[in-house]
mmCIF file of N, CA and C in Angstrom:
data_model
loop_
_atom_site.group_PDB
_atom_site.id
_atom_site.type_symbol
_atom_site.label_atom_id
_atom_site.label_comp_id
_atom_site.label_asym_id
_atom_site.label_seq_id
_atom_site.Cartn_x
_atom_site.Cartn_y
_atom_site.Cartn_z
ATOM 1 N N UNK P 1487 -33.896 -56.237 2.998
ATOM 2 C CA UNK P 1487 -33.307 -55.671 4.175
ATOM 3 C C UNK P 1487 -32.899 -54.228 3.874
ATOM 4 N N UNK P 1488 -33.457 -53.208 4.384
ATOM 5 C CA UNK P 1488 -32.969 -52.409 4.582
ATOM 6 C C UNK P 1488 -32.031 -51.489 5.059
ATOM 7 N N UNK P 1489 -30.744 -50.795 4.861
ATOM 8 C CA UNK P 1489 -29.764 -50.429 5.328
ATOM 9 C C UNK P 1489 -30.006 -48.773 6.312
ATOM 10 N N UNK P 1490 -29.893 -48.719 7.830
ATOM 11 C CA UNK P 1490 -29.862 -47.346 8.349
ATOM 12 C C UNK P 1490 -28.560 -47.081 8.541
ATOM 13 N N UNK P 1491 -28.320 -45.764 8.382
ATOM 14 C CA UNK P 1491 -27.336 -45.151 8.280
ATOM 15 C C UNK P 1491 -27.176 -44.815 9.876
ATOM 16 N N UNK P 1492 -26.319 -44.478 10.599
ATOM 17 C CA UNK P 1492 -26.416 -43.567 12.587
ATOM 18 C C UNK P 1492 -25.248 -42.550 11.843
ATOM 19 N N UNK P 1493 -25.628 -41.852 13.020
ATOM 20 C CA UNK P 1493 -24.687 -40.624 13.131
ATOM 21 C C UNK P 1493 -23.078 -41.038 13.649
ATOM 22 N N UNK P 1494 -22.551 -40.557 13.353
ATOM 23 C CA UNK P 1494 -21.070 -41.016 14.099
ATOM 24 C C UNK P 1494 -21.124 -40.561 15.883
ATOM 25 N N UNK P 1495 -20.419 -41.761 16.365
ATOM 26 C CA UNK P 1495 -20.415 -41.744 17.560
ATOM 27 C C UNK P 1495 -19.298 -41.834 18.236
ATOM 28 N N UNK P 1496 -18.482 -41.196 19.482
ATOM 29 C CA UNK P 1496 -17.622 -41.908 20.148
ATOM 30 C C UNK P 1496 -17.574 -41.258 21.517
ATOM 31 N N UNK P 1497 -16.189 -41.612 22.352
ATOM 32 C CA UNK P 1497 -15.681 -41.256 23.500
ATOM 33 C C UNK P 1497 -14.611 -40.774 23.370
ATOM 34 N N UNK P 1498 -13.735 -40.561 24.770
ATOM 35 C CA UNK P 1498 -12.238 -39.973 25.004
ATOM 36 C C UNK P 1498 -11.965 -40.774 25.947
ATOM 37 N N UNK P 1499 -10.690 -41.445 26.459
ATOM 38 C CA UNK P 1499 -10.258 -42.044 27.530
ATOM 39 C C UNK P 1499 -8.930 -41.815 27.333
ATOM 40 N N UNK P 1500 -8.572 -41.630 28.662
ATOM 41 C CA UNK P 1500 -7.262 -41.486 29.306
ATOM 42 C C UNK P 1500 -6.663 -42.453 29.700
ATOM 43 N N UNK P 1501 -5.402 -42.789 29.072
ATOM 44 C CA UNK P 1501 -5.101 -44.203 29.627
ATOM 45 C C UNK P 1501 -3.259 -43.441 30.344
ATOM 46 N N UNK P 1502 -2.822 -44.360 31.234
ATOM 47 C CA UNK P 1502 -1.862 -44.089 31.387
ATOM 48 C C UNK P 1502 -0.713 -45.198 30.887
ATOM 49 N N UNK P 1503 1.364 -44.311 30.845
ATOM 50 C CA UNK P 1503 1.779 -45.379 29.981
ATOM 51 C C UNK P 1503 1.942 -46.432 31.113
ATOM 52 N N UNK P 1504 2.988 -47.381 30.593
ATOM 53 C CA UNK P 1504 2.914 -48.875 31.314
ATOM 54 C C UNK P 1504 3.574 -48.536 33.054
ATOM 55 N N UNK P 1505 4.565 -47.262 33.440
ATOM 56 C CA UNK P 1505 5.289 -46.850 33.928
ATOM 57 C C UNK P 1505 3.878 -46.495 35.064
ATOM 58 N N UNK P 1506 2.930 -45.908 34.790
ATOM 59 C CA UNK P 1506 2.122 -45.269 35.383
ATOM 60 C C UNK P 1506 3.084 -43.722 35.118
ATOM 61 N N UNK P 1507 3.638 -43.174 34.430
ATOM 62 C CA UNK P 1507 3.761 -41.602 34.761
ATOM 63 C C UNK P 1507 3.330 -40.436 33.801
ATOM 64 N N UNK P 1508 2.857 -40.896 32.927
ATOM 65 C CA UNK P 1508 2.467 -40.098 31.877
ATOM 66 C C UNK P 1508 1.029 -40.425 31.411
ATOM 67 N N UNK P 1509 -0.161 -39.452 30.826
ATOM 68 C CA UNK P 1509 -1.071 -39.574 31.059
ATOM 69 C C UNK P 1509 -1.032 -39.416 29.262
ATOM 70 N N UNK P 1510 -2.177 -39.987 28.283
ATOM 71 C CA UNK P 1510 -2.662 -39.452 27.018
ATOM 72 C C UNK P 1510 -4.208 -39.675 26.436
ATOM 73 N N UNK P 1511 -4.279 -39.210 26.155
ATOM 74 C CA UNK P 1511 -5.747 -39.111 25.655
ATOM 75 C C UNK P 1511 -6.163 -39.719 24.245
ATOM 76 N N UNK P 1512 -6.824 -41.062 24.455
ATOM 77 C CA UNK P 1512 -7.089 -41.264 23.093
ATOM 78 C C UNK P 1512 -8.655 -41.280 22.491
ATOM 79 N N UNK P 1513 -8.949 -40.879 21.578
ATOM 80 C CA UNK P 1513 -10.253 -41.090 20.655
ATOM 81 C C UNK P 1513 -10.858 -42.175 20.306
ATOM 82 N N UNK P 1514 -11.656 -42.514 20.455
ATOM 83 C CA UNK P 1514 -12.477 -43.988 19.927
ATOM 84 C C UNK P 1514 -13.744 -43.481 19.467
ATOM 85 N N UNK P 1515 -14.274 -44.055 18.398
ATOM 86 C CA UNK P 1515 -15.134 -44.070 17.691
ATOM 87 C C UNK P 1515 -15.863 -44.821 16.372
ATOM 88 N N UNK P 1516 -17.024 -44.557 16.310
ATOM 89 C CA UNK P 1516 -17.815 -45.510 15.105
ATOM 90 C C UNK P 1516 -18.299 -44.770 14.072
ATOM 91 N N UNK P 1517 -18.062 -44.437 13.104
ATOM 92 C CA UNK P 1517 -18.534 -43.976 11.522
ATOM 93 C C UNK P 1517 -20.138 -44.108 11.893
ATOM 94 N N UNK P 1518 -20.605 -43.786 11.002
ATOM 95 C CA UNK P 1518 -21.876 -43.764 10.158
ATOM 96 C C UNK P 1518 -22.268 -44.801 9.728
ATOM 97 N N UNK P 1519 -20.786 -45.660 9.230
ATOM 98 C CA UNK P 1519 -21.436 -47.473 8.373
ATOM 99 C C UNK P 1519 -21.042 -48.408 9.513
ATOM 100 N N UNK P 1520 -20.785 -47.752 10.901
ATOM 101 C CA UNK P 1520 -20.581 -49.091 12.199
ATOM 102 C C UNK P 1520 -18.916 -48.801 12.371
ATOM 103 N N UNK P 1521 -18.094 -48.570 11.470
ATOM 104 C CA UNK P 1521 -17.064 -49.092 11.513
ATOM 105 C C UNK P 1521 -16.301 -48.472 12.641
ATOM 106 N N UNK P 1522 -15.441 -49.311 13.375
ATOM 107 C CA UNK P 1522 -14.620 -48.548 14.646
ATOM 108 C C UNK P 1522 -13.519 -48.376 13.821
ATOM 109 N N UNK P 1523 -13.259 -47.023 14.736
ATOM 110 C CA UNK P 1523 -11.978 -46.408 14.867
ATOM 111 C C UNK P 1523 -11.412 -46.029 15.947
ATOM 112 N N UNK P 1524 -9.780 -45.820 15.907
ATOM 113 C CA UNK P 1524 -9.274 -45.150 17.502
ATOM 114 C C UNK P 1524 -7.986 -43.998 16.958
ATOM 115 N N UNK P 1525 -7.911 -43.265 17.725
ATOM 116 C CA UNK P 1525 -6.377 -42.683 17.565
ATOM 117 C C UNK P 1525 -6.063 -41.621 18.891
ATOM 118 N N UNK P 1526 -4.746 -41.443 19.291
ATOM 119 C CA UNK P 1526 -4.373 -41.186 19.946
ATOM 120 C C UNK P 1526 -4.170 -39.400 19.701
ATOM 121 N N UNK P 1527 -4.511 -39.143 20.503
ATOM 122 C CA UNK P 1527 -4.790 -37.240 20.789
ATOM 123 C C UNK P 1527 -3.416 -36.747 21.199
ATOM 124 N N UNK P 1528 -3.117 -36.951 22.347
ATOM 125 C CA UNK P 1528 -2.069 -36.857 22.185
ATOM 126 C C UNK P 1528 -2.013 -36.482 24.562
ATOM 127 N N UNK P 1529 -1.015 -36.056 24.887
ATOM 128 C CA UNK P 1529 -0.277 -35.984 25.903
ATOM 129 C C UNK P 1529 -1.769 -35.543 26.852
ATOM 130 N N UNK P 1530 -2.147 -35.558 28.020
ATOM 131 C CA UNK P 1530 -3.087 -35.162 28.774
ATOM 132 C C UNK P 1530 -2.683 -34.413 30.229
ATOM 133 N N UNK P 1531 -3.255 -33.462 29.969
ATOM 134 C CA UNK P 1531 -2.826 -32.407 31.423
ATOM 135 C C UNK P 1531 -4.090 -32.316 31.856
ATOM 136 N N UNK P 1532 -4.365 -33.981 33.019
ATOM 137 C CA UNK P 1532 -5.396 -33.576 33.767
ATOM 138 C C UNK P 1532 -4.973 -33.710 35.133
ATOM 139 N N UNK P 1533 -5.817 -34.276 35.898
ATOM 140 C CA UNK P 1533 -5.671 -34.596 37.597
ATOM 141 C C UNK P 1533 -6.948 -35.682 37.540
ATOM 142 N N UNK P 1534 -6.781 -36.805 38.794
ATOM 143 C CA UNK P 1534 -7.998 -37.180 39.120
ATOM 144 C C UNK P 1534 -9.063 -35.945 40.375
ATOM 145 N N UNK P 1535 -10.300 -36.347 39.873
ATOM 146 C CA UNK P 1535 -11.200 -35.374 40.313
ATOM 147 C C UNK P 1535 -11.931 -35.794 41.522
ATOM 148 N N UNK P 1536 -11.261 -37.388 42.035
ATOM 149 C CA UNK P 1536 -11.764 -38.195 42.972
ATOM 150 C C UNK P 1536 -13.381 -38.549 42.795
ATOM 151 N N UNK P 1537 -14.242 -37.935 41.474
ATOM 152 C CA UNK P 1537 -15.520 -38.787 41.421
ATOM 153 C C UNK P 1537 -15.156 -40.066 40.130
ATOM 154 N N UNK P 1538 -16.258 -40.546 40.241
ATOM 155 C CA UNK P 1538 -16.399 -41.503 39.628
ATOM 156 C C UNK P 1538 -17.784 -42.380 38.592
ATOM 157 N N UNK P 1539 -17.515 -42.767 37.350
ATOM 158 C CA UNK P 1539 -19.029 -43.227 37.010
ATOM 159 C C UNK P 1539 -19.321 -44.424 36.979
ATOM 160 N N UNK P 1540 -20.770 -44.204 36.831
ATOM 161 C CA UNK P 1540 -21.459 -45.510 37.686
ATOM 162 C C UNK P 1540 -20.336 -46.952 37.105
ATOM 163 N N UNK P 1541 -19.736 -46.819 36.250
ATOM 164 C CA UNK P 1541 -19.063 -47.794 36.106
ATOM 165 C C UNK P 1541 -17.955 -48.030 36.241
ATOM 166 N N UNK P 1542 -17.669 -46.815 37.457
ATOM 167 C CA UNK P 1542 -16.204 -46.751 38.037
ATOM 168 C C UNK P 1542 -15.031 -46.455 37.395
ATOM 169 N N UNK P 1543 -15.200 -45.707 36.439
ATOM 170 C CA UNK P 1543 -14.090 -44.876 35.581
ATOM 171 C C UNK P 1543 -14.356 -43.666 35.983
ATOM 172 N N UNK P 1544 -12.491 -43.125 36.225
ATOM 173 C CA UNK P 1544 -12.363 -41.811 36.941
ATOM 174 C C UNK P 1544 -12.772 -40.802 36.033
ATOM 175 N N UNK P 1545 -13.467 -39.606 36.746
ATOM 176 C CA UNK P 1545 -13.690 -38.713 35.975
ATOM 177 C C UNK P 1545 -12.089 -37.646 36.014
ATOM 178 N N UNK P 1546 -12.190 -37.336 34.725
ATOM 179 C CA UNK P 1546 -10.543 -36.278 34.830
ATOM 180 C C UNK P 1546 -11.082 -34.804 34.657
ATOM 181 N N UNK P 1547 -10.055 -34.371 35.582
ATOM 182 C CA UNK P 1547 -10.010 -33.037 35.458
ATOM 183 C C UNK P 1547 -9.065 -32.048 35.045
ATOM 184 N N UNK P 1548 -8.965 -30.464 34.388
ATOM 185 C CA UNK P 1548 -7.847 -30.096 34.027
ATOM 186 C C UNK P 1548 -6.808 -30.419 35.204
ATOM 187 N N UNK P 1549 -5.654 -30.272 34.730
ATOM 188 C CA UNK P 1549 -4.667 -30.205 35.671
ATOM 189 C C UNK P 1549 -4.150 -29.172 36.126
ATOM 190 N N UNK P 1550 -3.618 -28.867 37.525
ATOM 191 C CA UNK P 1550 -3.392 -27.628 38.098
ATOM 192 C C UNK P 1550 -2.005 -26.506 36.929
ATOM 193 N N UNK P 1551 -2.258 -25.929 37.175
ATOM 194 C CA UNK P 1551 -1.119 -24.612 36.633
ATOM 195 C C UNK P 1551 -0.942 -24.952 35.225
ATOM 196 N N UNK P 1552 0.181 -23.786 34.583
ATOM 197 C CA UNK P 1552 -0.081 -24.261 32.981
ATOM 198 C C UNK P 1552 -0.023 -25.763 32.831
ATOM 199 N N UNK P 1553 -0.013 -25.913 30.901
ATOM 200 C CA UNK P 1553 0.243 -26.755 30.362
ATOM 201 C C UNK P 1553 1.380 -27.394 30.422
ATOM 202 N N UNK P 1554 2.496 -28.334 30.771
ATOM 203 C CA UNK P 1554 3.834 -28.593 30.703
ATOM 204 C C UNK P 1554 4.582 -28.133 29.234
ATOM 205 N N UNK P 1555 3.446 -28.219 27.901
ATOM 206 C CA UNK P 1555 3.983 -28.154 26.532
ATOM 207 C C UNK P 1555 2.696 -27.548 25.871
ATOM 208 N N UNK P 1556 2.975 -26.655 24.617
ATOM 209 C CA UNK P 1556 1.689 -26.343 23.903
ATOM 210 C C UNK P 1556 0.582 -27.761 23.567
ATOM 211 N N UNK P 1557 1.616 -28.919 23.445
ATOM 212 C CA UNK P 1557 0.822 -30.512 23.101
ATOM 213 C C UNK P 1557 0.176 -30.692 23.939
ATOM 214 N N UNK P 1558 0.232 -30.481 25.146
ATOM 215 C CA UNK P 1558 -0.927 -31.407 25.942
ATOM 216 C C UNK P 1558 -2.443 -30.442 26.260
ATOM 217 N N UNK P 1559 -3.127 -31.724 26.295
ATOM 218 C CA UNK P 1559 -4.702 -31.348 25.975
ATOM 219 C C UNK P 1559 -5.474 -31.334 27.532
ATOM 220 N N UNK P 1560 -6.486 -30.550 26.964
ATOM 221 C CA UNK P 1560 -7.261 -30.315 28.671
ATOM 222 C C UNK P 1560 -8.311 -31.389 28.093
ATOM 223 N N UNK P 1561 -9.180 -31.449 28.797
ATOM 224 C CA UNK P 1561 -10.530 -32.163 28.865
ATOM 225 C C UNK P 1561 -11.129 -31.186 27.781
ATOM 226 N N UNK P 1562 -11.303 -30.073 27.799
ATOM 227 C CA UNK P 1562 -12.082 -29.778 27.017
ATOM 228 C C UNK P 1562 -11.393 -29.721 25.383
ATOM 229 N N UNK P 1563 -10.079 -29.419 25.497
ATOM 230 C CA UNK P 1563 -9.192 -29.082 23.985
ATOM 231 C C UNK P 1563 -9.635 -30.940 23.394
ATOM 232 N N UNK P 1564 -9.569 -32.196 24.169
ATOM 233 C CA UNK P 1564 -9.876 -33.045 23.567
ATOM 234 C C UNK P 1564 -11.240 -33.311 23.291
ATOM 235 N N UNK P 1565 -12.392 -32.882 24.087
ATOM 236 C CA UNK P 1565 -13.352 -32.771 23.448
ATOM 237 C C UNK P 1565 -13.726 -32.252 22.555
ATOM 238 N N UNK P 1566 -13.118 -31.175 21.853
ATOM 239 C CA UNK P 1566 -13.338 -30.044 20.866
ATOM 240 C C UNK P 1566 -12.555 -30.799 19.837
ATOM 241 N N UNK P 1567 -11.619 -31.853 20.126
ATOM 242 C CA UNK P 1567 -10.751 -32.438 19.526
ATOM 243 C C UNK P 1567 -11.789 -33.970 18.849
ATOM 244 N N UNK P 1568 -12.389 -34.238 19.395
ATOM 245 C CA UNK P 1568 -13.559 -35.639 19.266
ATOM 246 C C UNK P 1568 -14.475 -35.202 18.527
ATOM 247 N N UNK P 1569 -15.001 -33.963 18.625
ATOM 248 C CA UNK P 1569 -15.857 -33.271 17.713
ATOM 249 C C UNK P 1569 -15.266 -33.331 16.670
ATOM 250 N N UNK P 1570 -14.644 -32.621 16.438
ATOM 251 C CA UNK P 1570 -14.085 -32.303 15.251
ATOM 252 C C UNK P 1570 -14.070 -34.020 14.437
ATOM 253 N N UNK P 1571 -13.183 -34.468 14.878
ATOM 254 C CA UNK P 1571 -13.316 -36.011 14.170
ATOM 255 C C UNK P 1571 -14.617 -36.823 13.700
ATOM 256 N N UNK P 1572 -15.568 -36.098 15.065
ATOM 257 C CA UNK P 1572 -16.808 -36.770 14.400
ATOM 258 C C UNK P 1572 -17.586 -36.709 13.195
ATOM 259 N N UNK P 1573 -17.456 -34.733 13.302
ATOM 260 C CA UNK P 1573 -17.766 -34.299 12.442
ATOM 261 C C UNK P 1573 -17.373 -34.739 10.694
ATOM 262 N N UNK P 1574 -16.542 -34.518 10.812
ATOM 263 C CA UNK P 1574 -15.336 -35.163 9.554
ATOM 264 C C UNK P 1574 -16.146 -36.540 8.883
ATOM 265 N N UNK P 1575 -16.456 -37.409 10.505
ATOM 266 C CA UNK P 1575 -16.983 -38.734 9.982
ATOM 267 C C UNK P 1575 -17.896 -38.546 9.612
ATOM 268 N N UNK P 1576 -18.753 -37.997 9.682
ATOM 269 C CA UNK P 1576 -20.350 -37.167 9.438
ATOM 270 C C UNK P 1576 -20.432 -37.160 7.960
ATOM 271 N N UNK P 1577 -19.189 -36.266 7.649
ATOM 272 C CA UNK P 1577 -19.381 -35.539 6.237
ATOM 273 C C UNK P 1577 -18.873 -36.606 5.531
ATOM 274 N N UNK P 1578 -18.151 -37.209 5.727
ATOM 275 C CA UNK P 1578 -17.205 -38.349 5.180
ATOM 276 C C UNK P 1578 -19.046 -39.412 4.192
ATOM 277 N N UNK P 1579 -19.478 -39.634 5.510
ATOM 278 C CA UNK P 1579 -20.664 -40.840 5.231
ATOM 279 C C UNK P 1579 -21.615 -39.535 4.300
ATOM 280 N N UNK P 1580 -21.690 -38.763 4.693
ATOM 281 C CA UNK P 1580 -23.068 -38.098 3.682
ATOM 282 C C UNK P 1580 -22.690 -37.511 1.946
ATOM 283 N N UNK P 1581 -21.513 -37.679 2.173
ATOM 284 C CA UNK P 1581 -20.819 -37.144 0.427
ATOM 285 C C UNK P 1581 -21.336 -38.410 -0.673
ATOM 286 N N UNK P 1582 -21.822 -37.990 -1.311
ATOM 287 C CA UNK P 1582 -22.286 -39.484 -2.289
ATOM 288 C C UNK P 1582 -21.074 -40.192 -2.817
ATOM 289 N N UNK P 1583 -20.594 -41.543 -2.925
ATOM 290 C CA UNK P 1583 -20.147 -42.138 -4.015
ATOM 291 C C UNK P 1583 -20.278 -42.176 -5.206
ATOM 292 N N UNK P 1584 -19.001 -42.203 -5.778
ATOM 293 C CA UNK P 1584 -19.329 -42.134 -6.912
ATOM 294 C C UNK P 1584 -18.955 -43.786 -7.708
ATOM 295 N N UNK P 1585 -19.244 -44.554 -8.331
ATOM 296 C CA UNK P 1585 -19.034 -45.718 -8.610
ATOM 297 C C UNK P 1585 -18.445 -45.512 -10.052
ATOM 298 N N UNK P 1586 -17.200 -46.447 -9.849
ATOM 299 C CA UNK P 1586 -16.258 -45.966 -11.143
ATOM 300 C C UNK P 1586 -16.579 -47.119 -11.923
ATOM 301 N N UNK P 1587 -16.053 -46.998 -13.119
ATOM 302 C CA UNK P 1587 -16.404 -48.571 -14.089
ATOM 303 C C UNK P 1587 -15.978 -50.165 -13.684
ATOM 304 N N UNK P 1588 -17.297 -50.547 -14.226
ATOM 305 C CA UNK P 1588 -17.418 -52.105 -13.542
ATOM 306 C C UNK P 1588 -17.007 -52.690 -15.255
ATOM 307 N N UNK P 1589 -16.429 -53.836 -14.921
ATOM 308 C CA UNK P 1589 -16.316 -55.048 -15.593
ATOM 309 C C UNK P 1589 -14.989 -55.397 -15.415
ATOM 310 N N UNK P 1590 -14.331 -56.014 -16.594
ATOM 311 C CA UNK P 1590 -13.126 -56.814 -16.454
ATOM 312 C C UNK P 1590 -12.044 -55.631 -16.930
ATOM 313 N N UNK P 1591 -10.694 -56.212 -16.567
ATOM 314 C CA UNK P 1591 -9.490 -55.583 -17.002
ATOM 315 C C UNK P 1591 -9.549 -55.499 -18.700
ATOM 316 N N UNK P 1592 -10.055 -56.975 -18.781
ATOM 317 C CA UNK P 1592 -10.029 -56.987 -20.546
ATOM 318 C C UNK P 1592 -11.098 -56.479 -21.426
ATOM 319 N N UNK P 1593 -12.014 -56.103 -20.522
ATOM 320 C CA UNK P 1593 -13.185 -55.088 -21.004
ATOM 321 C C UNK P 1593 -13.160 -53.805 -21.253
ATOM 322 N N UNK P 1594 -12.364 -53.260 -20.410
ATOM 323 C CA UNK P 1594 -11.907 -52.394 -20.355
ATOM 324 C C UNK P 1594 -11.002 -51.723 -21.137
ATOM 325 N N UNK P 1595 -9.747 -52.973 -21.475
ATOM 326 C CA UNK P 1595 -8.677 -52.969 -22.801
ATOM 327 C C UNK P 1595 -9.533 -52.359 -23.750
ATOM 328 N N UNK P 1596 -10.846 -53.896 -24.177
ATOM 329 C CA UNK P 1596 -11.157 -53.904 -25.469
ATOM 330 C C UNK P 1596 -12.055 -52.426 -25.643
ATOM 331 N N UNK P 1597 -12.305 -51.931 -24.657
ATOM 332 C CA UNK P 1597 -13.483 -50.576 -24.881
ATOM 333 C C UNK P 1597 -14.485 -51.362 -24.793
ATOM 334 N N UNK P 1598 -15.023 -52.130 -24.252
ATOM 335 C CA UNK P 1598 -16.217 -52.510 -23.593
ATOM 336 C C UNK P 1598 -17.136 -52.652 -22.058
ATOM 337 N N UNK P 1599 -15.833 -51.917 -21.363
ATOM 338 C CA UNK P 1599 -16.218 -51.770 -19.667
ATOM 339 C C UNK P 1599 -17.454 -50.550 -19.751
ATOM 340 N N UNK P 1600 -18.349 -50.604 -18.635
ATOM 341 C CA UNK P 1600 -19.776 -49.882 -18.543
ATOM 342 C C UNK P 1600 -19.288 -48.907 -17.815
#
C-alpha cells in the first residue's frame, strides 16, 4: 500500500455566541497526513450579505464602518489568516523526520541502542 501525501486543506466559518450577539471566526482544517484541526481566529466584523450557498450557509460580508477593536477580523484579514496556517501545515508535512534511536531503555543504558 502505498502512502499519498494532499496538500493541506481548510475553511473559515462564522459561528455566533449562544446569546446570538457576538460574531467569531473560526479555522478548520486538514494537514497533509489527513489530520483535522480547528482554532478560533478570533472576534468577526462582518454583516450578513443576504446571499447564500448552494448549501444554504450565509455568505459574510465586511461590516459597515470601522473595526469595533484592532482584534476583529474582516473576511479577508481571516482569509489571509487561513493561509497563513495552511501554509505552516504545508511546511510542517514537507520538512523530513528525523528518527531518533530505536530500541529499549536498557539498550540504551547498556550502549547498545541503534
Amino acid at each position: 500500500m502505498m502512502s499519498v501525501t494532499q496538500k493541506a486543506s481548510g475553511h473559515l466559518q462564522v459561528k455566533q455566541d449562544k446569546r446570538g450577539r457576538s460574531r467569531s471566526y473560526y479555522a478548520y482544517w486538514r494537514d497533509a497526513d489527513g489530520s483535522r484541526h480547528g482554532c478560533l481566529l478570533g472576534p468577526a466584523h462582518v454583516k450578513d450579505s443576504g446571499r447564500r450557498t448552494s448549501r444554504d450557509a450565509i455568505i459574510w460580508r465586511a461590516g459597515d464602518g470601522p473595526r469595533p477593536t484592532p482584534e476583529h477580523l474582516t473576511p479577508k484579514d481571516a482569509a489571509s489568516r487561513l493561509e497563513d496556517i495552511l501554509g505552516a501545515a504545508s511546511l510542517a508535512a514537507s520538512l523530513p523526520t528525523t528518527d531518533g534511536p530505536h530500541g529499549t531503555l536498557r539498550e540504551a543504558l547498556e550502549g547498545n541502542a541503534v
